[in-house]
Every structure is written in C-alpha cells, then in structure tokens.
Amino acid sequence: MSAFVEIRDAVKTFGDPARGGVLALDGVSLDVGRGDVVVIIGPSGSGKSTLLRSVNLLERLDSGSIRIGDDLVTARGADLRRIREDAGMVFQAFNLFAHLTVLENVALAPHLVRHVPKAEARQRAASLLERVGLADKLDRRPRQLSGGQQQRAAIARALAMDPKVMLFDEPTSALDPEMIKEVLDVMTALAEEGMTMLVVSHEMGFARAAADHVVFMDQGRIVEQGSPARVFGEPVEERTRDFLRHIL
Amino acid sequence: MNASARPPSGASTLASRIPWWLAALVGFGVLAVAGALADDGYRVIFGAVASGFGVTLTVALVSYAFSLALGLLLGMLRVSTFRPAMEAATFYVELVRGLPMLVILYYVAFVGAPALAGILNSLLAPFIARGVIEPFQGRSFDFATRAVLALTLGYAAFISEIFRAGIESVDKGQIEAAHALGFSGAQTMVRVVLPQAVRNVLPALANEFVAIIKDSALVSVLGVQDITQLGKVYAASTFKFFETYNVVAFLYLCMTVSLSLLVRVLERRLKGEVAR
Ligand SMILES: Nc1ncnc2c1ncn2[C@@H]1O[C@H](COP(=O)(O)OP(=O)(O)OP(=O)(O)O)[C@@H](O)[C@H]1O
Ligand SMILES: [Mg+2]
C-alpha cells in the first residue's frame, strides 16, 4: 500500500537566506502508512516542529509537496479548512481556550466548523472526554486542571474533528514527570486503535512501545530512520549516536 | 493565592483597613447635602443646575456607546493583517490622539457639521431636487448632536487603543490552536480572541466612561445645557461663584467617584477569578 501521509522534498526557510535566514527544512521526504505511528526525534532547532506544522499548513513550504490521503495539502489554493480537518494538532503548551469550560473547548470546533448541532457536539465531546479520563471535569476551566489533564483535554479537542492523522508536538515536554504517563497512555491507546500519528517526542519508552518508525532529524534533514529497535539499538550515523547519548 | 487571603501582619487593625480618602469624600458629600438642605441659597442653585444632570449623562452615555462600537472596529483594524486597513486605522488614531479634545470639538462643530451637511446633500441630491427632503445645512445638526459626534470621534481613538492592547494580550497559542481546528479568521476573532480581550480590558473600558463624563463638560463651550453650562450661566448672573461651582463639582463627583468604586470592585472580581 502506498503512503497515507506523503512528504516530498519539503523545504522551508525563515527570513532572508542571503542575510542569515534559517533553513528549517532542507529537503525532507517522509512516508507514513495508514495507522502508522512515526516518532520524530532530534536536537533543538532541527526542524521537527516546522515539519509537523507544515502538515496542517500552520507553516507554508517554500517548495516540495505534502499529501494526506487524497488531499494535496500544498496545492495552490488548497481548502484550508479541509486540510485542518484532516490533521489534528496537539501542542506542547496545550493551548486550551482559557475562557471556555473543558466541554466547550471540545465541542466548539465541530459546531463552528462542521456545523454539528450544539447538543450533538456536546454529547460527543462528553464521550471523548470520558475516553481520556476526564468525565468528572467537564465543567472546569482549563486553569483549574493539572497540566496532564489539560493535555488530555487538548487531545480530545483535536479528536473531536475526526482527523485522519494526529500531529503531536512535544506533548509531554511541559509536564511534571508524574503526569507524563497519563498523557502517553492516552496516546498509546490511540495508536492501538489505529490512528495515524506523527509525534515529536523524546520519550523513548513511548517510542519503543508505540512507534512503527523513528526518524532522527538534524539541521533540517532526516539523518537516519528505521524501526525503534534499529535506530535506538544500532544507530549507524555518528550524529544519531551523539544525540542518543545526550538524551539517555 | 491562599495565604494572601490573610492581610499582612500589622495591617489588620480596623483603622488601617478603612480607605480614608473615601471616608473623607463621603463625609464632605454628607456635609454638602446637609448644608444645602439647610440653606435656601444652595437649594436654588441645585434647582438651577440639576436639570443639566440628565444632559451630561445622556451626552456621556451616547458618546460612550458609539465610541465603544467605533473603537472596537478601529482596534480590530489596527491588528488586521490587511495592511491598508491597518495603516488607515493607525493614521486616524494617531491623528486624533494628537489633538486636544477641545480642538476636536470645535473642529467637528464648526467645520465637520457643514461638511457633513454638504456630503449628505450631494448623496441625497436626487431626492432634494424632487423636493422629497429639505437640503441639509450646518444648523440641521443641533449642538448636542455635534458634541456627541466630537466626543465619539475622539474617544473612539482612545478606546481603540484599549481594545488593541486587549487583543494583543490574548495568548498566541490559543489563536494557533483555533486555526489548527479549522476556525476562520473571523471565527477565531469572535469566539476566541474577543471574549478574552474584552474581559482583560473591562476595567480600562469602564475608566473611559468616567473620563468621558468629565470631558463632556467641554460641550458647554457649544452652549449645550449640561451641568457645567448651567452652572456657568447661573454663576455669571448671580455672582455666587463659590456656591455654584461647589454644586457643579458635587454633581460630577457623585457620578465619577461611585463609578470608580464600581471599577475597583470589578477589577478585584476579575483578578479573583483568574487566581482561582
Ligand atoms: N517563525 C519562525 N521565524 C523564524 N525562525 C523560525 C521560526 N520557526 C522556527 N524557526 C527556526 O527554524 C529552525 C527550526 O525550528 P523548529 O521549531 O522546527 O525546530 P525544532 O526541531 O522543533 O526545535 P525544538 O526542539 O527547540 O522545538 C530553528 O532554527 C528556528 O529558530
Ligand atoms: Mg519544536
């Protein structure tokens, strides 16, 4: 079967390259099969976030192409709303809407963007929140929740749009150690249900358990990739070995 | 958040917790009312000036309502990614903020009103030619209307700055999350940015109402019969300057001090909610 998410020769520069601009993506190609979980690792500034954000058009590539299923994300005049329905995004800082309750956070987008009737949207939101273990927090405001609870709510919010692929950008980096597991458990369950996932994370345990594929990026390029056992166990590239020594 | 509920040690005596400035203000207020009731002269002045109370309040309220609407629009244009809109709004705001309110008032009253009449006449020329409506003239707009227009144009500029600050105070991550969920720009503004922006600047917006009440006294230079104008006329004809301006000041203070207190309560409330 061909790839479900297909990234071809992605190039992205910030600022004017002639005057010290940053080449954030320097020709990245990556295939993600349907239902696959790809974990992206790499040092700070290597372009991991930029790659993820290009998939749902929070950033626009200078050149190259990205496809999700039959939708060409990078097509000129691509339907922005449709692309963003395809790909759900979870941020490091949760980014829940602070003025809304947890339930409203999850129910708002389906109602507003997909015109799901309000009552139905709230009902679905409640069942999604139950799935991430927040059934008793529906009427809380984000600031009344722990970081782990906020991140689980944020995952439910992204899932409410029925995305074809989920993008996670360091979902546990802002969390206290004791809350990391509860978020990773939700992500693992999601992976087991067959969700296609692109995850930027340095949680080795999660990568070993849930990832089908690990990608190591450095300076805007994919340096090495393979199964978790291969990349973590027998890295070929010197830079990969350096990096792994650094974070383990 | 929790320990702060207890006042710092040494500050908990009753005397230190009374806002003395407020007690003094209320005391003077009570004295003023008592004195006025005992004194026929004061009662007459009250009678002469108090009818301006409604005019002052109406001018302030109407100007405030319009400047809130126009200020919100300008504030949104100032953060717009559509460059010409942003530039035009900034031009307007900087221009108006650089002028004394009194000059804006004269400008609108004596230059703006005839100009507006001219514009309306050319827009409605076909109807005027057929005699359906009378042609407009500068004096088609009474001075109260011109005063409201001037205050609106001036305060819209100030208020737009408040809205802009509020909009810019909203967490960028939430805006990004809204985009990632497929919200349009307008949906993001209305459902995510504005509710939080307005909440953040509510006290500042309320303070502008206090300010517009005070600045509404400027309309007296156009002869609008507000508190200040009635006081001016009464004092000039009776030479009771001291008593008259006591009454004028008292009436303004009744409005402004009580509103400022409400703003304080509001501020404390909002802070409490954030801390919770
Ligand atoms: N909006 C931007 N403007 C300018 N430069 C940017 C912008 N976003 C990213 N960059 C630059 O692009 C490069 C790649 O950034 P990116 O955020 O993708 O890295 P990352 O691998 O996610 O790093 P981290 O682990 O620190 O999150 C960095 O050098 C960064 O400074
Ligand atoms: Mg990053």
XYZ file of C-alpha atoms and ligand atoms in Angstrom:
556
model
C 0.000 0.000 0.000
C 1.226 3.499 -0.760
C 1.833 6.033 1.951
C -1.090 7.723 3.660
C 0.860 10.843 4.539
C 3.472 11.630 1.931
C 6.042 14.394 2.364
C 8.276 15.091 -0.644
C 11.378 17.295 -0.694
C 9.995 19.733 1.843
C 11.991 22.974 2.009
C 11.233 25.828 4.354
C 13.299 28.935 5.069
C 12.582 31.539 7.718
C 13.732 35.029 6.874
C 16.035 36.019 4.062
C 18.534 33.192 3.428
C 21.004 35.680 1.920
C 21.115 37.544 5.214
C 21.388 34.838 7.814
C 17.956 33.313 7.310
C 17.313 29.851 8.730
C 16.891 26.800 6.546
C 14.453 24.982 8.846
C 13.645 22.162 6.399
C 16.281 21.203 3.857
C 14.603 18.683 1.573
C 12.694 16.344 3.871
C 10.874 13.339 2.433
C 8.856 11.009 4.630
C 6.154 8.394 4.090
C 3.691 7.444 6.787
C 1.462 4.437 6.222
C -2.170 4.403 7.322
C -2.345 3.638 11.022
C 1.382 4.055 11.470
C 2.972 5.890 14.357
C 6.085 7.840 13.450
C 8.180 9.352 16.209
C 10.464 12.235 15.259
C 13.479 12.989 17.407
C 16.350 15.417 17.049
C 18.152 18.323 18.689
C 16.566 21.722 19.270
C 16.216 23.719 16.072
C 16.457 20.692 13.802
C 13.103 21.452 12.170
C 10.827 18.947 13.902
C 8.106 21.458 14.737
C 8.348 23.088 11.343
C 7.835 19.728 9.643
C 4.767 18.964 11.767
C 3.311 22.429 11.340
C 3.701 22.208 7.573
C 1.413 19.181 7.513
C -1.593 21.227 8.663
C -0.481 24.451 6.995
C 0.450 26.375 10.103
C 3.598 26.882 8.027
C 3.805 27.017 4.256
C 6.638 25.259 2.474
C 8.883 27.124 0.065
C 8.928 24.036 -2.146
C 8.123 20.345 -2.043
C 4.750 18.708 -1.501
C 2.676 17.119 1.238
C -0.283 14.819 0.704
C -2.750 13.418 3.246
C -4.810 10.638 1.683
C -6.229 12.151 -1.488
C -5.755 15.746 -0.366
C -2.747 17.620 -1.666
C -2.013 19.868 1.293
C 0.479 22.021 -0.544
C -1.687 22.564 -3.612
C -2.087 26.185 -4.594
C -5.467 27.242 -3.217
C -5.890 24.076 -1.154
C -9.010 24.116 1.025
C -7.508 25.280 4.300
C -10.459 24.142 6.375
C -10.429 20.698 4.880
C -6.689 20.253 5.460
C -7.125 21.254 9.064
C -9.952 18.782 9.443
C -7.638 16.101 8.082
C -4.925 16.760 10.646
C -5.489 17.268 14.376
C -2.755 19.026 16.297
C -1.651 18.775 19.922
C 0.725 21.453 21.211
C 3.397 21.438 23.864
C 1.613 24.227 25.768
C -1.877 22.611 25.468
C -3.367 25.896 24.181
C -6.853 25.225 25.521
C -9.280 28.144 25.216
C -9.000 29.726 28.649
C -12.446 31.336 28.706
C -14.325 28.111 27.953
C -15.022 25.025 30.008
C -13.344 21.773 29.101
C -16.548 20.532 27.483
C -16.963 23.732 25.465
C -13.341 23.506 24.375
C -14.013 20.119 22.814
C -17.489 20.869 21.448
C -16.764 24.256 19.862
C -14.889 23.290 16.702
C -17.316 20.590 15.485
C -20.193 23.004 15.978
C -18.495 26.008 14.419
C -16.518 24.391 11.613
C -18.578 21.326 10.741
C -21.958 22.701 11.764
C -22.736 19.769 14.027
C -25.804 20.729 16.109
C -24.783 22.064 19.510
C -26.415 19.335 21.590
C -24.871 16.606 19.488
C -21.449 18.250 19.604
C -21.617 18.463 23.392
C -22.671 14.861 23.667
C -19.779 13.692 21.542
C -17.420 15.941 23.435
C -18.535 14.411 26.711
C -17.903 10.883 25.467
C -14.481 11.851 24.101
C -13.572 13.408 27.418
C -14.692 10.269 29.147
C -12.375 8.322 26.879
C -9.397 10.396 28.053
C -10.449 10.032 31.668
C -11.918 13.469 32.255
C -15.586 12.586 32.669
C -15.711 14.389 36.021
C -14.045 17.589 34.767
C -16.419 18.673 32.015
C -17.378 21.987 33.596
C -13.942 23.007 34.796
C -11.926 25.800 33.238
C -8.516 24.839 31.850
C -6.676 26.715 34.611
C -8.422 24.535 37.184
C -6.821 21.412 35.719
C -3.364 19.936 36.070
C -1.078 20.016 33.061
C -1.687 16.358 32.334
C -5.439 16.832 32.461
C -5.195 19.863 30.190
C -3.178 17.948 27.657
C -5.673 15.075 27.673
C -8.468 17.591 27.104
C -6.462 19.055 24.230
C -6.165 15.597 22.685
C -9.938 15.144 22.991
C -10.433 18.541 21.359
C -8.337 17.524 18.360
C -10.063 14.131 18.120
C -13.487 15.804 18.065
C -12.856 16.844 14.463
C -12.373 13.214 13.386
C -8.893 13.819 11.969
C -7.283 11.325 9.625
C -3.891 11.967 11.196
C -2.846 13.334 14.573
C 0.182 15.588 14.998
C 1.789 15.814 18.442
C 4.475 18.445 19.029
C 6.312 17.539 22.243
C 3.049 16.813 24.069
C 4.721 15.920 27.357
C 7.655 18.354 27.469
C 5.771 20.911 29.554
C 4.554 18.329 32.074
C 5.758 17.370 35.516
C 7.190 13.827 35.444
C 4.268 12.303 37.326
C 1.825 13.491 34.651
C 3.713 12.325 31.610
C 2.459 8.773 31.853
C -1.240 9.635 31.854
C -0.795 11.528 28.581
C 1.373 8.844 26.999
C -1.219 6.223 27.983
C -3.889 8.125 26.070
C -1.582 8.376 23.069
C -0.710 4.700 23.232
C -4.386 3.765 23.322
C -4.984 5.983 20.319
C -2.141 4.302 18.444
C -3.579 0.893 19.246
C -6.938 1.953 17.822
C -5.178 2.538 14.506
C -4.792 6.309 14.437
C -2.094 7.587 12.086
C 0.245 9.664 14.209
C 3.260 11.929 13.767
C 4.810 12.503 17.152
C 7.698 14.779 18.055
C 8.824 13.393 21.387
C 11.901 12.284 23.224
C 10.007 9.792 25.374
C 11.991 6.669 24.485
C 9.614 4.395 26.349
C 6.694 5.582 24.271
C 8.692 5.382 21.047
C 9.780 1.815 21.754
C 6.289 0.715 22.722
C 4.134 2.526 20.198
C 6.228 3.666 17.251
C 6.408 1.788 13.979
C 9.103 4.095 12.758
C 11.597 6.501 14.302
C 13.043 9.458 12.416
C 16.137 11.334 13.561
C 16.392 14.909 12.252
C 19.284 17.328 12.387
C 19.732 20.713 10.702
C 16.576 20.436 8.650
C 17.328 16.976 7.267
C 16.403 13.419 8.094
C 19.712 11.885 9.097
C 18.582 8.389 9.967
C 15.337 6.441 10.218
C 14.104 2.942 10.879
C 12.364 0.783 13.458
C 12.708 1.933 17.086
C 14.876 -1.095 17.862
C 17.175 -0.287 14.952
C 17.527 3.471 15.498
C 17.845 3.269 19.266
C 19.726 -0.038 19.391
C 22.137 0.139 16.477
C 22.321 3.713 15.178
C 24.550 3.929 12.136
C 25.171 7.650 11.952
C 27.599 9.361 14.291
C 25.213 12.291 14.838
C 22.432 9.940 15.904
C 24.708 8.201 18.371
C 25.827 11.557 19.775
C 22.283 12.691 20.206
C 21.084 9.472 21.815
C 23.998 9.533 24.243
C 22.940 13.050 25.094
C 19.320 12.350 25.975
C 19.585 8.899 27.532
C -3.474 32.560 46.190
C -4.403 31.081 49.535
C -2.210 32.663 52.180
C -2.812 36.074 50.653
C -6.408 35.977 51.905
C -4.999 36.982 55.270
C -3.825 40.582 55.385
C -0.128 41.059 56.072
C 0.667 41.194 59.763
C 0.300 44.606 61.359
C -2.078 45.761 58.666
C -5.124 44.104 60.129
C -6.203 46.825 62.555
C -9.526 48.382 61.680
C -8.037 51.863 61.243
C -5.587 50.692 58.628
C -8.257 48.942 56.622
C -10.551 51.935 56.203
C -9.941 53.733 52.887
C -9.606 57.178 54.438
C -9.731 59.057 51.177
C -13.144 57.558 50.530
C -14.376 58.262 54.046
C -13.313 61.873 53.622
C -15.077 62.166 50.274
C -18.280 60.671 51.638
C -18.027 62.922 54.692
C -17.758 66.026 52.536
C -20.649 64.763 50.455
C -22.854 64.361 53.501
C -21.850 67.800 54.776
C -22.615 69.301 51.382
C -26.065 67.763 51.228
C -26.859 68.704 54.815
C -25.677 72.254 54.216
C -27.658 72.521 51.024
C -30.844 71.335 52.718
C -30.400 73.910 55.482
C -29.610 76.728 53.102
C -32.192 78.181 50.737
C -29.480 79.662 48.513
C -27.955 76.245 47.833
C -31.357 74.745 47.190
C -31.990 77.322 44.480
C -28.620 76.610 42.889
C -29.307 72.882 42.927
C -32.606 73.553 41.230
C -30.929 75.649 38.560
C -28.083 73.273 37.818
C -29.523 69.805 38.414
C -31.516 69.807 35.174
C -28.158 69.637 33.396
C -27.506 66.308 35.055
C -29.607 64.450 32.500
C -27.931 66.256 29.601
C -24.461 65.457 30.916
C -25.346 61.825 31.463
C -27.045 61.482 28.065
C -24.178 63.091 26.180
C -21.697 60.862 28.023
C -23.704 57.658 27.596
C -24.499 58.110 23.913
C -20.943 59.173 23.037
C -19.584 56.253 25.038
C -21.822 53.706 23.338
C -20.857 54.943 19.873
C -17.169 55.196 20.722
C -17.190 51.632 22.064
C -18.526 50.392 18.728
C -16.210 52.533 16.616
C -13.280 51.857 18.950
C -13.754 48.099 18.680
C -13.808 48.353 14.895
C -10.680 50.523 14.847
C -8.934 48.258 17.357
C -9.562 45.214 15.164
C -8.400 47.075 12.060
C -5.188 48.029 13.850
C -4.242 44.389 14.337
C -5.511 43.425 10.882
C -3.124 41.634 8.563
C -4.716 43.597 5.717
C -2.135 46.336 5.506
C -4.188 49.245 4.056
C -6.849 48.811 6.769
C -4.188 48.728 9.469
C -2.462 51.826 8.106
C -5.690 53.795 7.739
C -6.804 52.955 11.279
C -3.405 53.835 12.714
C -3.427 57.122 10.819
C -6.784 58.018 12.297
C -5.897 57.023 15.845
C -2.576 58.870 15.884
C -4.140 61.956 14.323
C -6.976 62.159 16.823
C -4.858 61.285 19.846
C -2.553 64.155 18.954
C -5.312 66.766 19.233
C -6.778 68.384 22.342
C -10.366 67.250 22.891
C -11.475 70.880 22.822
C -9.989 71.372 19.370
C -11.727 68.221 18.107
C -14.957 69.632 19.489
C -14.568 72.964 17.698
C -13.489 71.174 14.537
C -16.463 68.858 14.420
C -18.914 71.568 15.438
C -17.834 74.304 13.053
C -16.040 72.505 10.221
C -17.413 68.987 10.382
C -21.109 69.760 10.619
C -21.280 71.982 7.499
C -19.083 69.488 5.679
C -21.350 66.631 6.728
C -24.340 68.609 5.509
C -22.612 69.114 2.167
C -21.828 65.401 1.856
C -25.378 64.387 2.722
C -26.741 66.894 0.240
C -24.662 65.520 -2.606
C -25.513 61.924 -1.661
C -29.225 62.679 -1.487
C -29.216 65.142 -4.363
C -31.908 63.353 -6.433
C -34.371 63.405 -3.532
C -33.614 67.011 -2.689
C -34.064 68.069 -6.314
C -37.520 66.499 -6.318
C -38.325 68.214 -3.062
C -38.780 64.943 -1.155
C -36.456 66.162 1.575
C -35.148 69.533 2.594
C -31.481 70.228 1.864
C -29.274 69.912 4.937
C -27.492 72.843 6.442
C -24.852 73.133 9.116
C -27.532 74.036 11.600
C -29.579 70.946 10.711
C -27.431 69.329 13.424
C -28.002 70.796 16.840
C -25.035 71.415 19.058
C -25.746 68.459 21.330
C -25.512 66.168 18.285
C -22.262 67.777 17.185
C -20.904 67.450 20.706
C -21.771 63.741 20.790
C -20.175 63.272 17.376
C -16.984 65.000 18.511
C -16.699 63.048 21.753
C -17.375 59.833 19.838
C -14.652 60.507 17.274
C -12.173 61.414 19.992
C -12.926 58.630 22.423
C -13.110 56.001 19.680
C -9.404 56.624 19.160
C -8.573 56.179 22.863
C -10.815 53.156 23.218
C -9.390 51.523 20.092
C -6.003 51.527 21.812
C -7.512 49.713 24.775
C -9.129 47.104 22.537
C -5.887 46.689 20.624
C -3.955 46.077 23.812
C -6.622 43.583 24.876
C -6.473 41.735 21.579
C -2.688 41.587 21.727
C -2.816 40.258 25.283
C -4.536 37.061 24.177
C -2.278 34.002 24.174
C -0.944 33.359 20.657
C -1.025 29.621 21.271
C -4.803 29.667 21.564
C -5.082 31.528 18.279
C -2.870 28.923 16.656
C -4.986 26.142 18.169
C -8.110 27.759 16.714
C -6.506 27.867 13.275
C -5.399 24.259 13.611
C -9.008 23.300 14.348
C -10.147 24.954 11.128
C -11.620 28.190 12.522
C -11.732 31.039 10.019
C -10.047 34.311 10.908
C -13.398 35.852 11.850
C -14.411 32.842 13.953
C -11.094 32.974 15.775
C -11.578 36.668 16.477
C -15.173 36.387 17.661
C -15.035 33.094 19.566
C -11.521 33.028 20.958
C -9.821 36.426 20.907
C -12.524 38.988 21.681
C -14.127 37.284 24.698
C -10.748 37.135 26.412
C -9.583 40.525 25.159
C -12.698 42.322 26.387
C -12.511 40.622 29.746
C -8.894 41.697 30.140
C -9.661 45.347 29.433
C -13.051 45.688 31.125
C -11.735 47.921 33.931
C -9.870 50.121 31.445
C -13.031 50.451 29.348
C -15.055 51.389 32.416
C -12.497 54.049 33.310
C -13.038 55.594 29.898
C -16.661 56.125 30.839
C -15.570 58.091 33.895
C -13.267 60.100 31.652
C -15.993 60.809 29.111
C -18.304 62.086 31.856
C -15.642 64.589 32.820
C -14.812 65.545 29.244
C -18.500 66.011 28.495
C -18.161 69.310 30.394
C -16.383 70.579 27.277
C -19.689 70.641 25.419
C -20.605 73.687 27.479
C -18.430 75.742 25.132
C -21.002 74.973 22.436
C -23.808 76.179 24.682
C -25.173 72.683 25.328
C -27.131 72.896 28.578
C -25.158 70.419 30.668
C -24.225 70.777 34.332
C -21.221 72.949 33.597
C -23.065 75.270 31.240
C -25.994 75.778 33.607
C -23.576 76.433 36.449
C -21.636 78.926 34.343
C -24.796 80.818 33.404
C -26.131 80.817 36.957
C -22.857 81.960 38.470
C -22.450 84.734 35.904
C -25.885 86.139 36.637
C -25.747 85.867 40.442
C -22.007 86.172 41.113
C -22.343 83.212 43.510
C -19.284 81.531 42.020
C -18.226 79.688 45.170
C -21.593 78.109 45.909
C -22.412 77.365 42.281
C -19.192 75.578 41.490
C -19.494 73.658 44.758
C -22.737 72.268 43.450
C -21.284 71.622 39.992
C -18.303 69.771 41.462
C -20.537 67.824 43.818
C -22.731 66.572 40.983
C -19.738 65.402 38.947
C -18.157 63.716 41.935
C -21.345 61.793 42.662
C -21.059 60.176 39.239
C -17.319 59.741 38.939
C -16.441 58.540 42.428
C -19.235 55.985 42.540
C -18.225 54.682 39.103
C -14.567 54.494 40.065
C -15.541 52.445 43.100
C -17.508 50.083 40.874
C -14.472 49.717 38.644
C -12.354 48.773 41.661
C -14.840 46.122 42.680
C -14.927 44.831 39.113
C -11.139 44.704 38.970
C -10.912 42.761 42.193
C -13.567 40.338 40.977
C -11.781 39.661 37.707
C -8.480 39.156 39.489
C -10.099 36.758 41.919
C -11.456 34.704 39.065
C -8.098 34.469 37.379
C -6.446 33.338 40.592
C -8.982 30.628 41.207
N 8.535 31.568 12.959
C 9.872 31.457 12.839
N 10.604 32.510 12.499
C 11.947 32.408 12.347
N 12.625 31.290 12.544
C 11.958 30.192 12.906
C 10.541 30.218 13.081
N 10.127 28.971 13.455
C 11.247 28.222 13.503
N 12.336 28.939 13.176
C 13.713 28.436 13.094
O 13.712 27.282 12.306
C 14.557 26.290 12.854
C 13.783 25.034 13.109
O 12.841 25.303 14.138
P 11.868 24.213 14.720
O 10.995 24.913 15.702
O 11.202 23.487 13.622
O 12.863 23.258 15.485
P 12.549 22.070 16.486
O 13.278 20.892 15.986
O 11.085 21.943 16.683
O 13.253 22.591 17.817
P 12.775 22.425 19.329
O 13.213 21.069 19.769
O 13.560 23.503 20.031
O 11.320 22.639 19.384
C 15.160 26.895 14.110
O 16.431 27.382 13.796
C 14.242 28.014 14.447
O 14.942 29.057 15.079
Mg 9.779 22.278 18.344
